[in-house]
mmCIF file of C-alpha atoms in Angstrom:
data_model
loop_
_atom_site.group_PDB
_atom_site.id
_atom_site.type_symbol
_atom_site.label_atom_id
_atom_site.label_comp_id
_atom_site.label_asym_id
_atom_site.label_seq_id
_atom_site.Cartn_x
_atom_site.Cartn_y
_atom_site.Cartn_z
ATOM 1 C CA MET A 802 14.673 2.883 8.121
ATOM 2 C CA ILE A 803 11.046 3.974 8.369
ATOM 3 C CA ASP A 804 9.185 6.732 10.189
ATOM 4 C CA GLN A 805 6.647 4.413 11.808
ATOM 5 C CA TYR A 806 7.143 0.721 12.506
ATOM 6 C CA ASP A 807 4.933 -0.105 15.473
ATOM 7 C CA GLY A 808 1.322 -1.157 14.917
ATOM 8 C CA GLU A 809 -0.515 -2.328 11.802
ATOM 9 C CA ASN A 810 -2.265 0.836 10.713
ATOM 10 C CA ASN A 811 -0.873 1.502 7.231
ATOM 11 C CA GLY A 812 0.388 -0.457 4.266
ATOM 12 C CA THR A 813 4.006 0.716 4.315
ATOM 13 C CA THR A 814 4.398 -0.171 7.996
ATOM 14 C CA MET A 815 2.992 -3.646 7.333
ATOM 15 C CA THR A 816 5.332 -4.027 4.343
ATOM 16 C CA ALA A 817 8.329 -3.129 6.517
ATOM 17 C CA ARG A 818 7.318 -5.518 9.297
ATOM 18 C CA ARG A 819 6.790 -8.408 6.896
ATOM 19 C CA LEU A 820 10.063 -7.713 5.073
ATOM 20 C CA ALA A 821 12.001 -7.687 8.353
ATOM 21 C CA GLU A 822 10.360 -10.941 9.433
ATOM 22 C CA GLY A 823 11.000 -12.527 6.043
ATOM 23 C CA LEU A 824 14.687 -11.577 6.102
ATOM 24 C CA ARG A 825 15.100 -12.916 9.647
ATOM 25 C CA ASN A 826 13.439 -16.178 8.619
ATOM 26 C CA ILE A 827 16.218 -16.817 6.095
ATOM 27 C CA GLY A 828 19.053 -15.923 8.456
ATOM 28 C CA TYR A 829 19.634 -12.181 8.130
ATOM 29 C CA GLU A 830 20.087 -9.903 11.115
ATOM 30 C CA VAL A 831 17.738 -6.922 10.824
ATOM 31 C CA LYS A 832 17.489 -3.822 12.957
ATOM 32 C CA ILE A 833 14.921 -1.065 12.559
ATOM 33 C CA VAL A 834 15.385 2.699 12.817
ATOM 34 C CA SER A 835 12.037 4.261 13.656
ATOM 35 C CA THR A 836 9.838 6.050 16.171
ATOM 36 C CA GLY A 837 7.853 4.221 18.838
ATOM 37 C CA LYS A 838 8.655 1.789 21.627
ATOM 38 C CA ASP A 839 12.075 0.453 22.559
ATOM 39 C CA ALA A 840 12.816 -3.051 21.337
ATOM 40 C CA PRO A 841 15.965 -5.216 21.222
ATOM 41 C CA ASP A 842 16.316 -4.936 17.427
ATOM 42 C CA LYS A 843 15.422 -1.281 17.138
ATOM 43 C CA PHE A 844 17.090 2.128 17.160
ATOM 44 C CA VAL A 845 14.418 4.530 18.411
ATOM 45 C CA VAL A 846 14.179 8.161 17.292
ATOM 46 C CA ALA A 847 11.694 10.778 18.452
ATOM 47 C CA PRO A 848 8.847 12.048 16.254
ATOM 48 C CA LEU A 849 9.500 15.274 14.382
ATOM 49 C CA ALA A 850 8.543 18.351 16.386
ATOM 50 C CA MET A 851 5.733 20.165 14.587
ATOM 51 C CA PRO A 852 2.665 22.314 15.331
ATOM 52 C CA ALA A 853 -0.282 20.439 16.821
ATOM 53 C CA PHE A 854 -2.539 21.013 13.784
ATOM 54 C CA ALA A 855 0.028 19.462 11.415
ATOM 55 C CA ARG A 856 0.645 16.550 13.771
ATOM 56 C CA ASN A 857 -3.109 15.900 13.977
ATOM 57 C CA ILE A 858 -3.481 15.868 10.174
ATOM 58 C CA ILE A 859 -0.651 13.359 9.819
ATOM 59 C CA SER A 860 -1.934 11.267 12.724
ATOM 60 C CA ALA A 861 -5.387 11.100 11.119
ATOM 61 C CA GLN A 862 -3.740 9.421 8.113
ATOM 62 C CA GLY A 863 -2.326 6.770 10.445
ATOM 63 C CA MET A 864 1.200 8.134 10.162
ATOM 64 C CA VAL A 865 4.030 9.525 12.279
ATOM 65 C CA ILE A 866 6.858 11.622 10.820
ATOM 66 C CA ALA A 867 10.201 10.916 12.478
ATOM 67 C CA GLY A 868 12.774 13.471 13.510
ATOM 68 C CA THR A 869 16.476 13.425 12.696
ATOM 69 C CA ASP A 870 18.427 12.094 15.665
ATOM 70 C CA LYS A 871 21.807 12.082 13.956
ATOM 71 C CA ALA A 872 23.652 10.395 16.834
ATOM 72 C CA THR A 873 21.236 7.464 16.759
ATOM 73 C CA LEU A 874 21.319 7.382 12.956
ATOM 74 C CA ARG A 875 25.096 7.244 12.929
ATOM 75 C CA LYS A 876 25.138 4.443 15.497
ATOM 76 C CA ALA A 877 22.609 2.423 13.480
ATOM 77 C CA ILE A 878 24.309 2.941 10.124
ATOM 78 C CA GLU A 879 27.761 2.108 11.512
ATOM 79 C CA TRP A 880 26.277 -1.230 12.640
ATOM 80 C CA ALA A 881 24.755 -2.085 9.251
ATOM 81 C CA ASP A 882 26.131 -3.744 6.123
ATOM 82 C CA LEU A 883 23.294 -2.115 4.151
ATOM 83 C CA VAL A 884 20.543 0.381 4.898
ATOM 84 C CA HIS A 885 17.149 0.168 3.192
ATOM 85 C CA PHE A 886 15.049 3.350 3.261
ATOM 86 C CA LEU A 887 11.255 3.122 2.974
ATOM 87 C CA MET A 888 10.075 6.745 3.251
ATOM 88 C CA PRO A 889 11.509 9.938 1.657
ATOM 89 C CA PHE A 890 11.042 12.211 4.688
ATOM 90 C CA PHE A 891 13.314 13.939 7.221
ATOM 91 C CA LEU A 892 14.631 10.782 8.914
ATOM 92 C CA SER A 893 15.655 9.152 5.651
ATOM 93 C CA ASN A 894 17.088 12.371 4.214
ATOM 94 C CA ALA A 895 19.421 12.659 7.184
ATOM 95 C CA GLY A 896 20.131 8.935 7.146
ATOM 96 C CA VAL A 897 21.146 8.663 3.499
ATOM 97 C CA LYS A 898 23.673 11.481 3.906
ATOM 98 C CA ILE A 899 25.300 9.650 6.815
ATOM 99 C CA ALA A 900 25.281 6.369 4.852
ATOM 100 C CA ARG A 901 27.069 8.085 1.970
ATOM 101 C CA GLU A 902 29.561 9.695 4.318
ATOM 102 C CA LEU A 903 30.334 6.296 5.873
ATOM 103 C CA ASN A 904 30.260 4.466 2.506
ATOM 104 C CA VAL A 905 27.566 2.074 3.730
ATOM 105 C CA PRO A 906 25.589 0.553 0.832
ATOM 106 C CA HIS A 907 22.005 1.809 0.671
ATOM 107 C CA THR A 908 18.824 1.182 -1.282
ATOM 108 C CA ALA A 909 15.404 2.825 -1.291
ATOM 109 C CA ALA A 910 11.784 1.879 -1.862
ATOM 110 C CA PHE A 911 9.221 4.068 -3.597
ATOM 111 C CA HIS A 912 6.146 3.797 -1.376
ATOM 112 C CA VAL A 913 4.954 7.418 -1.249
ATOM 113 C CA GLN A 914 3.078 8.413 -4.388
ATOM 114 C CA PRO A 915 2.704 12.207 -4.823
ATOM 115 C CA GLN A 916 -1.068 11.729 -5.050
ATOM 116 C CA ASN A 917 -1.044 10.412 -1.466
ATOM 117 C CA ILE A 918 -0.190 13.990 -0.515
ATOM 118 C CA THR A 919 -1.941 16.065 -3.181
ATOM 119 C CA TYR A 920 -5.336 14.375 -2.773
ATOM 120 C CA SER A 921 -5.289 15.346 0.902
ATOM 121 C CA LEU A 922 -4.732 18.948 -0.207
ATOM 122 C CA GLY A 923 -7.534 18.880 -2.779
ATOM 123 C CA MET A 924 -5.098 18.884 -5.730
ATOM 124 C CA GLY A 925 -4.901 15.179 -6.535
ATOM 125 C CA THR A 926 -5.781 15.481 -10.219
ATOM 126 C CA ALA A 927 -3.723 18.622 -10.866
ATOM 127 C CA LYS A 928 -0.629 17.869 -12.965
ATOM 128 C CA LEU A 929 1.718 20.585 -11.698
ATOM 129 C CA PRO A 930 1.633 19.747 -7.947
ATOM 130 C CA ASN A 931 2.215 16.058 -8.657
ATOM 131 C CA LEU A 932 5.017 16.872 -11.105
ATOM 132 C CA PHE A 933 6.592 19.157 -8.510
ATOM 133 C CA LEU A 934 6.562 16.390 -5.879
ATOM 134 C CA TYR A 935 8.006 13.759 -8.237
ATOM 135 C CA ASN A 936 10.816 16.183 -9.094
ATOM 136 C CA PHE A 937 11.323 17.299 -5.487
ATOM 137 C CA MET A 938 11.665 13.736 -4.207
ATOM 138 C CA ARG A 939 14.035 12.899 -7.065
ATOM 139 C CA ASN A 940 16.277 15.927 -6.528
ATOM 140 C CA HIS A 941 16.347 15.868 -2.723
ATOM 141 C CA PHE A 942 16.315 12.154 -1.895
ATOM 142 C CA PHE A 943 16.174 9.516 -4.620
ATOM 143 C CA LYS A 944 19.129 10.933 -6.555
ATOM 144 C CA TYR A 945 21.347 9.446 -3.841
ATOM 145 C CA PHE A 946 20.416 5.850 -4.746
ATOM 146 C CA ARG A 947 21.538 3.512 -7.490
ATOM 147 C CA ARG A 948 18.754 0.999 -6.834
ATOM 148 C CA ILE A 949 15.092 1.627 -6.057
ATOM 149 C CA HIS A 950 12.488 -0.976 -5.170
ATOM 150 C CA CYS A 951 9.218 -0.385 -7.061
ATOM 151 C CA PRO A 952 6.231 -2.491 -5.915
ATOM 152 C CA SER A 953 4.710 -2.394 -9.413
ATOM 153 C CA ARG A 954 5.624 -1.914 -13.065
ATOM 154 C CA PHE A 955 3.302 1.108 -13.056
ATOM 155 C CA ILE A 956 5.352 3.043 -10.506
ATOM 156 C CA ALA A 957 8.636 2.030 -12.183
ATOM 157 C CA ARG A 958 7.320 3.609 -15.403
ATOM 158 C CA GLN A 959 6.322 6.720 -13.476
ATOM 159 C CA LEU A 960 9.871 7.100 -12.138
ATOM 160 C CA GLU A 961 11.357 6.664 -15.594
ATOM 161 C CA GLU A 962 8.948 9.240 -17.041
ATOM 162 C CA HIS A 963 9.899 11.712 -14.312
ATOM 163 C CA GLY A 964 13.637 11.475 -14.889
ATOM 164 C CA TYR A 965 14.719 9.041 -12.172
ATOM 165 C CA THR A 966 17.918 7.393 -13.331
ATOM 166 C CA ALA A 967 18.389 4.658 -10.704
ATOM 167 C CA GLN A 968 17.954 1.016 -11.619
ATOM 168 C CA THR A 969 14.432 -0.049 -10.646
ATOM 169 C CA TYR A 970 13.612 -3.464 -9.198
ATOM 170 C CA ILE A 971 9.961 -4.345 -9.762
ATOM 171 C CA ILE A 972 9.086 -6.553 -6.798
ATOM 172 C CA SER A 973 5.673 -7.000 -5.210
ATOM 173 C CA ASN A 974 5.477 -6.316 -1.486
ATOM 174 C CA GLY A 975 4.156 -9.855 -1.303
ATOM 175 C CA VAL A 976 1.290 -11.658 0.376
ATOM 176 C CA ALA A 977 1.623 -13.579 3.631
ATOM 177 C CA PRO A 978 0.910 -17.333 3.343
ATOM 178 C CA GLN A 979 -2.159 -16.964 5.576
ATOM 179 C CA PHE A 980 -3.941 -15.275 2.653
ATOM 180 C CA ARG A 981 -5.049 -18.338 0.692
ATOM 181 C CA TYR A 982 -8.340 -19.648 -0.666
ATOM 182 C CA THR A 983 -10.812 -19.907 2.173
ATOM 183 C CA LYS A 984 -14.573 -19.644 2.516
ATOM 184 C CA THR A 985 -16.619 -19.555 5.711
ATOM 185 C CA GLU A 986 -20.225 -19.009 6.723
ATOM 186 C CA LYS A 987 -21.445 -15.442 7.127
ATOM 187 C CA PRO A 988 -22.319 -14.250 10.630
ATOM 188 C CA ALA A 989 -25.971 -14.934 11.477
ATOM 189 C CA GLU A 990 -26.939 -11.258 11.281
ATOM 190 C CA LEU A 991 -25.512 -11.020 7.737
ATOM 191 C CA GLN A 992 -26.818 -14.288 6.303
ATOM 192 C CA ASP A 993 -29.246 -12.613 3.895
ATOM 193 C CA ARG A 994 -26.833 -9.857 2.793
ATOM 194 C CA LEU A 995 -24.565 -9.520 -0.241
ATOM 195 C CA ILE A 996 -21.308 -8.437 1.339
ATOM 196 C CA ILE A 997 -18.904 -6.099 -0.469
ATOM 197 C CA LEU A 998 -15.536 -5.510 1.176
ATOM 198 C CA MET A 999 -13.067 -2.679 0.632
ATOM 199 C CA ILE A 1000 -9.762 -2.366 2.505
ATOM 200 C CA GLY A 1001 -7.735 0.845 2.794
ATOM 201 C CA ARG A 1002 -7.225 4.198 4.450
ATOM 202 C CA PHE A 1003 -10.220 6.512 4.561
ATOM 203 C CA SER A 1004 -8.560 9.233 2.497
ATOM 204 C CA LYS A 1005 -9.576 11.132 -0.620
ATOM 205 C CA GLU A 1006 -7.576 9.219 -3.209
ATOM 206 C CA LYS A 1007 -9.031 5.866 -2.062
ATOM 207 C CA ARG A 1008 -12.569 6.991 -3.044
ATOM 208 C CA GLN A 1009 -14.680 4.945 -0.616
ATOM 209 C CA ASP A 1010 -17.409 7.522 -1.316
ATOM 210 C CA LEU A 1011 -17.709 6.081 -4.832
ATOM 211 C CA LEU A 1012 -18.531 2.605 -3.537
ATOM 212 C CA ILE A 1013 -21.234 3.992 -1.245
ATOM 213 C CA GLU A 1014 -22.762 5.830 -4.202
ATOM 214 C CA ALA A 1015 -22.556 2.735 -6.423
ATOM 215 C CA ALA A 1016 -24.261 0.585 -3.787
ATOM 216 C CA LYS A 1017 -27.125 3.069 -3.761
ATOM 217 C CA HIS A 1018 -27.528 2.678 -7.561
ATOM 218 C CA SER A 1019 -27.293 -1.114 -7.579
ATOM 219 C CA ARG A 1020 -30.407 -3.128 -8.251
ATOM 220 C CA TYR A 1021 -29.314 -5.197 -5.251
ATOM 221 C CA ALA A 1022 -29.209 -2.138 -2.962
ATOM 222 C CA ASN A 1023 -31.711 -3.637 -0.493
ATOM 223 C CA ARG A 1024 -29.399 -6.605 0.118
ATOM 224 C CA ILE A 1025 -25.942 -5.016 -0.095
ATOM 225 C CA GLN A 1026 -23.855 -4.767 3.067
ATOM 226 C CA LEU A 1027 -20.673 -2.714 2.691
ATOM 227 C CA ILE A 1028 -17.718 -3.411 4.968
ATOM 228 C CA PHE A 1029 -14.858 -0.898 5.051
ATOM 229 C CA ALA A 1030 -11.683 -2.128 6.764
ATOM 230 C CA GLY A 1031 -9.302 0.695 7.611
ATOM 231 C CA LYS A 1032 -9.015 4.031 9.349
ATOM 232 C CA GLY A 1033 -8.468 7.633 8.328
ATOM 233 C CA PRO A 1034 -9.678 11.237 8.420
ATOM 234 C CA LEU A 1035 -12.800 10.732 6.268
ATOM 235 C CA LYS A 1036 -14.453 8.053 8.405
ATOM 236 C CA GLU A 1037 -17.138 10.343 9.855
ATOM 237 C CA GLN A 1038 -17.941 11.701 6.387
ATOM 238 C CA TYR A 1039 -18.432 8.160 5.082
ATOM 239 C CA ILE A 1040 -20.572 7.179 8.058
ATOM 240 C CA LYS A 1041 -22.848 10.118 7.269
ATOM 241 C CA GLN A 1042 -22.953 9.263 3.553
ATOM 242 C CA GLY A 1043 -23.686 5.627 4.356
ATOM 243 C CA ARG A 1044 -26.923 6.526 6.103
ATOM 244 C CA GLN A 1045 -28.458 6.822 2.608
ATOM 245 C CA LEU A 1046 -28.218 3.033 2.190
ATOM 246 C CA PRO A 1047 -30.790 0.458 3.353
ATOM 247 C CA HIS A 1048 -28.041 -1.212 5.431
ATOM 248 C CA GLN A 1049 -25.516 0.997 7.205
ATOM 249 C CA PRO A 1050 -21.906 0.277 6.148
ATOM 250 C CA ILE A 1051 -19.754 -1.466 8.723
ATOM 251 C CA PHE A 1052 -16.464 0.290 9.518
ATOM 252 C CA THR A 1053 -13.768 -1.775 11.176
ATOM 253 C CA PHE A 1054 -10.069 -1.741 11.910
ATOM 254 C CA CYS A 1055 -8.975 -5.283 12.599
ATOM 255 C CA THR A 1056 -6.092 -7.715 12.986
ATOM 256 C CA GLN A 1057 -4.815 -9.819 10.094
ATOM 257 C CA GLU A 1058 -6.679 -12.859 11.411
ATOM 258 C CA GLU A 1059 -9.939 -10.925 11.704
ATOM 259 C CA LEU A 1060 -9.449 -9.509 8.204
ATOM 260 C CA ILE A 1061 -8.971 -12.965 6.703
ATOM 261 C CA THR A 1062 -12.233 -14.051 8.334
ATOM 262 C CA ILE A 1063 -14.078 -11.065 6.835
ATOM 263 C CA ILE A 1064 -12.600 -11.804 3.398
ATOM 264 C CA SER A 1065 -13.654 -15.450 3.702
ATOM 265 C CA TYR A 1066 -17.357 -14.653 4.084
ATOM 266 C CA SER A 1067 -17.534 -11.628 1.759
ATOM 267 C CA ASP A 1068 -19.081 -11.921 -1.716
ATOM 268 C CA LEU A 1069 -17.102 -9.288 -3.657
ATOM 269 C CA TYR A 1070 -14.067 -7.048 -3.224
ATOM 270 C CA VAL A 1071 -14.111 -3.502 -4.632
ATOM 271 C CA HIS A 1072 -11.082 -1.230 -5.046
ATOM 272 C CA THR A 1073 -12.075 2.303 -6.025
ATOM 273 C CA ALA A 1074 -8.754 4.147 -5.536
ATOM 274 C CA ASP A 1075 -7.752 6.779 -8.101
ATOM 275 C CA ALA A 1076 -4.075 6.535 -7.085
ATOM 276 C CA GLU A 1077 -2.244 3.430 -5.890
ATOM 277 C CA ILE A 1078 1.327 2.133 -6.049
ATOM 278 C CA GLU A 1079 0.350 -1.517 -5.653
ATOM 279 C CA ALA A 1080 -2.662 -2.113 -3.335
ATOM 280 C CA ILE A 1081 -1.452 -5.188 -1.487
ATOM 281 C CA ALA A 1082 -4.886 -5.351 0.190
ATOM 282 C CA CYS A 1083 -6.467 -6.133 -3.173
ATOM 283 C CA ILE A 1084 -3.971 -8.962 -3.768
ATOM 284 C CA GLU A 1085 -4.636 -10.326 -0.282
ATOM 285 C CA ALA A 1086 -8.380 -10.325 -0.959
ATOM 286 C CA PHE A 1087 -8.235 -12.138 -4.294
ATOM 287 C CA SER A 1088 -5.597 -14.554 -2.975
ATOM 288 C CA CYS A 1089 -8.344 -15.735 -0.621
ATOM 289 C CA GLY A 1090 -10.678 -16.286 -3.582
ATOM 290 C CA LEU A 1091 -12.601 -13.014 -3.497
ATOM 291 C CA VAL A 1092 -13.306 -11.598 -6.976
ATOM 292 C CA PRO A 1093 -12.171 -7.939 -7.238
ATOM 293 C CA VAL A 1094 -13.747 -5.022 -9.098
ATOM 294 C CA ILE A 1095 -11.053 -2.378 -9.673
ATOM 295 C CA ALA A 1096 -11.072 1.264 -10.765
ATOM 296 C CA ASN A 1097 -9.291 1.468 -14.109
ATOM 297 C CA SER A 1098 -7.332 4.594 -13.172
ATOM 298 C CA SER A 1099 -4.269 5.787 -15.081
ATOM 299 C CA GLN A 1100 -2.619 6.717 -11.763
ATOM 300 C CA SER A 1101 -3.081 3.319 -10.164
ATOM 301 C CA ALA A 1102 -1.164 0.056 -10.456
ATOM 302 C CA THR A 1103 -4.108 -2.033 -9.285
ATOM 303 C CA PRO A 1104 -5.829 -2.488 -12.707
ATOM 304 C CA GLN A 1105 -2.932 -4.759 -13.713
ATOM 305 C CA PHE A 1106 -4.380 -7.437 -11.430
ATOM 306 C CA ALA A 1107 -7.709 -7.740 -13.286
ATOM 307 C CA LEU A 1108 -7.943 -11.067 -15.093
ATOM 308 C CA ASP A 1109 -10.486 -9.628 -17.526
ATOM 309 C CA GLU A 1110 -12.739 -6.627 -18.162
ATOM 310 C CA ARG A 1111 -15.377 -7.910 -15.748
ATOM 311 C CA SER A 1112 -13.066 -6.865 -12.911
ATOM 312 C CA LEU A 1113 -12.554 -3.307 -14.189
ATOM 313 C CA PHE A 1114 -14.774 -0.225 -14.141
ATOM 314 C CA GLU A 1115 -14.305 3.353 -15.320
ATOM 315 C CA ALA A 1116 -12.533 5.223 -12.509
ATOM 316 C CA GLY A 1117 -14.716 7.788 -10.774
ATOM 317 C CA ASN A 1118 -17.939 6.465 -12.343
ATOM 318 C CA ALA A 1119 -20.346 5.178 -9.679
ATOM 319 C CA GLN A 1120 -22.892 3.974 -12.245
ATOM 320 C CA ALA A 1121 -20.234 1.942 -14.073
ATOM 321 C CA LEU A 1122 -19.192 0.393 -10.763
ATOM 322 C CA ALA A 1123 -22.824 -0.431 -9.915
ATOM 323 C CA GLU A 1124 -23.162 -2.240 -13.245
ATOM 324 C CA LYS A 1125 -20.106 -4.438 -12.539
ATOM 325 C CA ILE A 1126 -21.370 -5.175 -9.032
ATOM 326 C CA ASP A 1127 -24.758 -6.149 -10.452
ATOM 327 C CA TYR A 1128 -23.119 -8.398 -13.039
ATOM 328 C CA TRP A 1129 -21.239 -10.437 -10.451
ATOM 329 C CA PHE A 1130 -24.221 -10.730 -8.130
ATOM 330 C CA ALA A 1131 -26.410 -11.845 -11.071
ATOM 331 C CA HIS A 1132 -23.891 -14.581 -11.984
ATOM 332 C CA PRO A 1133 -22.924 -16.366 -8.738
ATOM 333 C CA GLU A 1134 -21.582 -19.480 -10.486
ATOM 334 C CA GLU A 1135 -19.216 -17.375 -12.609
ATOM 335 C CA ARG A 1136 -18.178 -15.501 -9.491
ATOM 336 C CA THR A 1137 -17.327 -18.750 -7.694
ATOM 337 C CA ALA A 1138 -15.302 -20.055 -10.639
ATOM 338 C CA GLN A 1139 -13.485 -16.754 -11.090
ATOM 339 C CA GLY A 1140 -12.694 -16.621 -7.380
ATOM 340 C CA ILE A 1141 -10.837 -19.915 -7.707
ATOM 341 C CA ARG A 1142 -8.857 -18.532 -10.666
ATOM 342 C CA TYR A 1143 -7.955 -15.407 -8.694
ATOM 343 C CA ALA A 1144 -6.781 -17.475 -5.722
ATOM 344 C CA GLU A 1145 -4.483 -19.430 -8.050
ATOM 345 C CA TYR A 1146 -3.184 -16.157 -9.520
ATOM 346 C CA GLY A 1147 -2.507 -14.885 -5.984
ATOM 347 C CA LYS A 1148 0.107 -17.589 -5.487
ATOM 348 C CA GLU A 1149 2.422 -15.593 -7.784
ATOM 349 C CA PHE A 1150 2.735 -12.985 -5.012
ATOM 350 C CA ASN A 1151 4.114 -15.374 -2.398
ATOM 351 C CA HIS A 1152 5.929 -13.277 0.189
ATOM 352 C CA ALA A 1153 8.905 -15.610 0.605
ATOM 353 C CA HIS A 1154 9.634 -15.359 -3.119
ATOM 354 C CA CYS A 1155 9.405 -11.567 -2.974
ATOM 355 C CA VAL A 1156 11.850 -11.476 -0.048
ATOM 356 C CA LYS A 1157 14.388 -13.439 -2.117
ATOM 357 C CA GLN A 1158 14.038 -10.855 -4.891
ATOM 358 C CA MET A 1159 14.656 -8.068 -2.354
ATOM 359 C CA VAL A 1160 17.772 -9.882 -1.137
ATOM 360 C CA GLN A 1161 19.059 -9.944 -4.723
ATOM 361 C CA MET A 1162 18.680 -6.155 -4.902
ATOM 362 C CA PHE A 1163 20.527 -5.761 -1.591
ATOM 363 C CA GLU A 1164 23.329 -8.045 -2.751
ATOM 364 C CA ASP A 1165 23.643 -6.207 -6.062
ATOM 365 C CA GLU A 1166 24.161 -2.982 -4.134
ATOM 366 C CA MET A 1167 26.629 -4.449 -1.647
ATOM 367 C CA GLN A 1168 28.719 -6.012 -4.417
ATOM 368 C CA ALA A 1169 28.897 -2.814 -6.479
ATOM 369 C CA PRO A 1170 31.911 -0.497 -6.053
ATOM 370 C CA PHE A 1171 31.433 2.277 -3.524
ATOM 371 C CA TYR A 1172 31.148 5.755 -4.885
ATOM 372 C CA SER A 1173 32.322 9.186 -3.803
ATOM 373 C CA THR A 1174 30.215 11.003 -1.217
ATOM 374 C CA HIS A 1175 30.407 13.993 -3.568
ATOM 375 C CA SER A 1176 28.546 12.097 -6.308
ATOM 376 C CA THR A 1177 24.870 12.767 -6.978
ATOM 377 C CA ARG A 1178 24.294 9.041 -7.617
#
């Protein structure tokens, strides 16, 4: 159950699509409850009715919020042996109550970090708003689950620290087998450039502005070509900021195949996000042999992927990022060798293996005794 399933415009949607495909590949029957187009294996609900300004803000983030069609929800949940919820919004809140009423086993995933919301409101670093959202989601949604999928150890610790009592299953969202070591020639027009790639939504917590600033400070500024793969509300702001650079950044939103090609001819991957639950895009990049440079933020899981300090920089510090970029460009042989090591490390995040771990969580839930609909757990 997920608010938006069609398209490939955000990480949680892609996670859901890959999980469904992975489960079907090993013999499970999967149906989706979501907004969007009719499909044979889908129960379609309408988007939540909301004022145009709110809908536009959410749409700019590449998201749709689903409404609560209880008749459709009931039909879907009556069909299922287990329901897995991916978002803690209106659709899932209504759905989990019906699942409990019908005694249908149910699990949840924690994909929405409070900072994903508070950064958009200009309060990303404020403790109280983030604490409020952790507590609100716990008390109004996650308290109804005994098992929660956490894509990283970082977010599992965050749930524990904020009083979540469900059993957490730390399972990567996994990397598709197409993301493997590969190198290709740069396009002719980029042959003389040093290409830095960053993948992710153009939103405040992702901090693409920091990479633009760092590129300006780099001693390789005259050769650096930034490529930003994604979409989001801050694109025009970043285009304007990028005009300060000798080479205008390239902004693209592409298919998986196109993305793999871009990764294969890039020289470095940078991940500047202040807040991140896992950052599957970073894993995909280094699985293809692209060395990452990652913001060492206390609110991000991504630093765990750094093989050593050369792949970490002080979060929010453009000069520190520029220094790490300069190091890797000054040592191309080390960069090549480290890229091979990262590609080998990326094999640990094989998607098929992650799907098997998800199945174990589902089976644990289905084999556990049902509980009263009056329980808070």
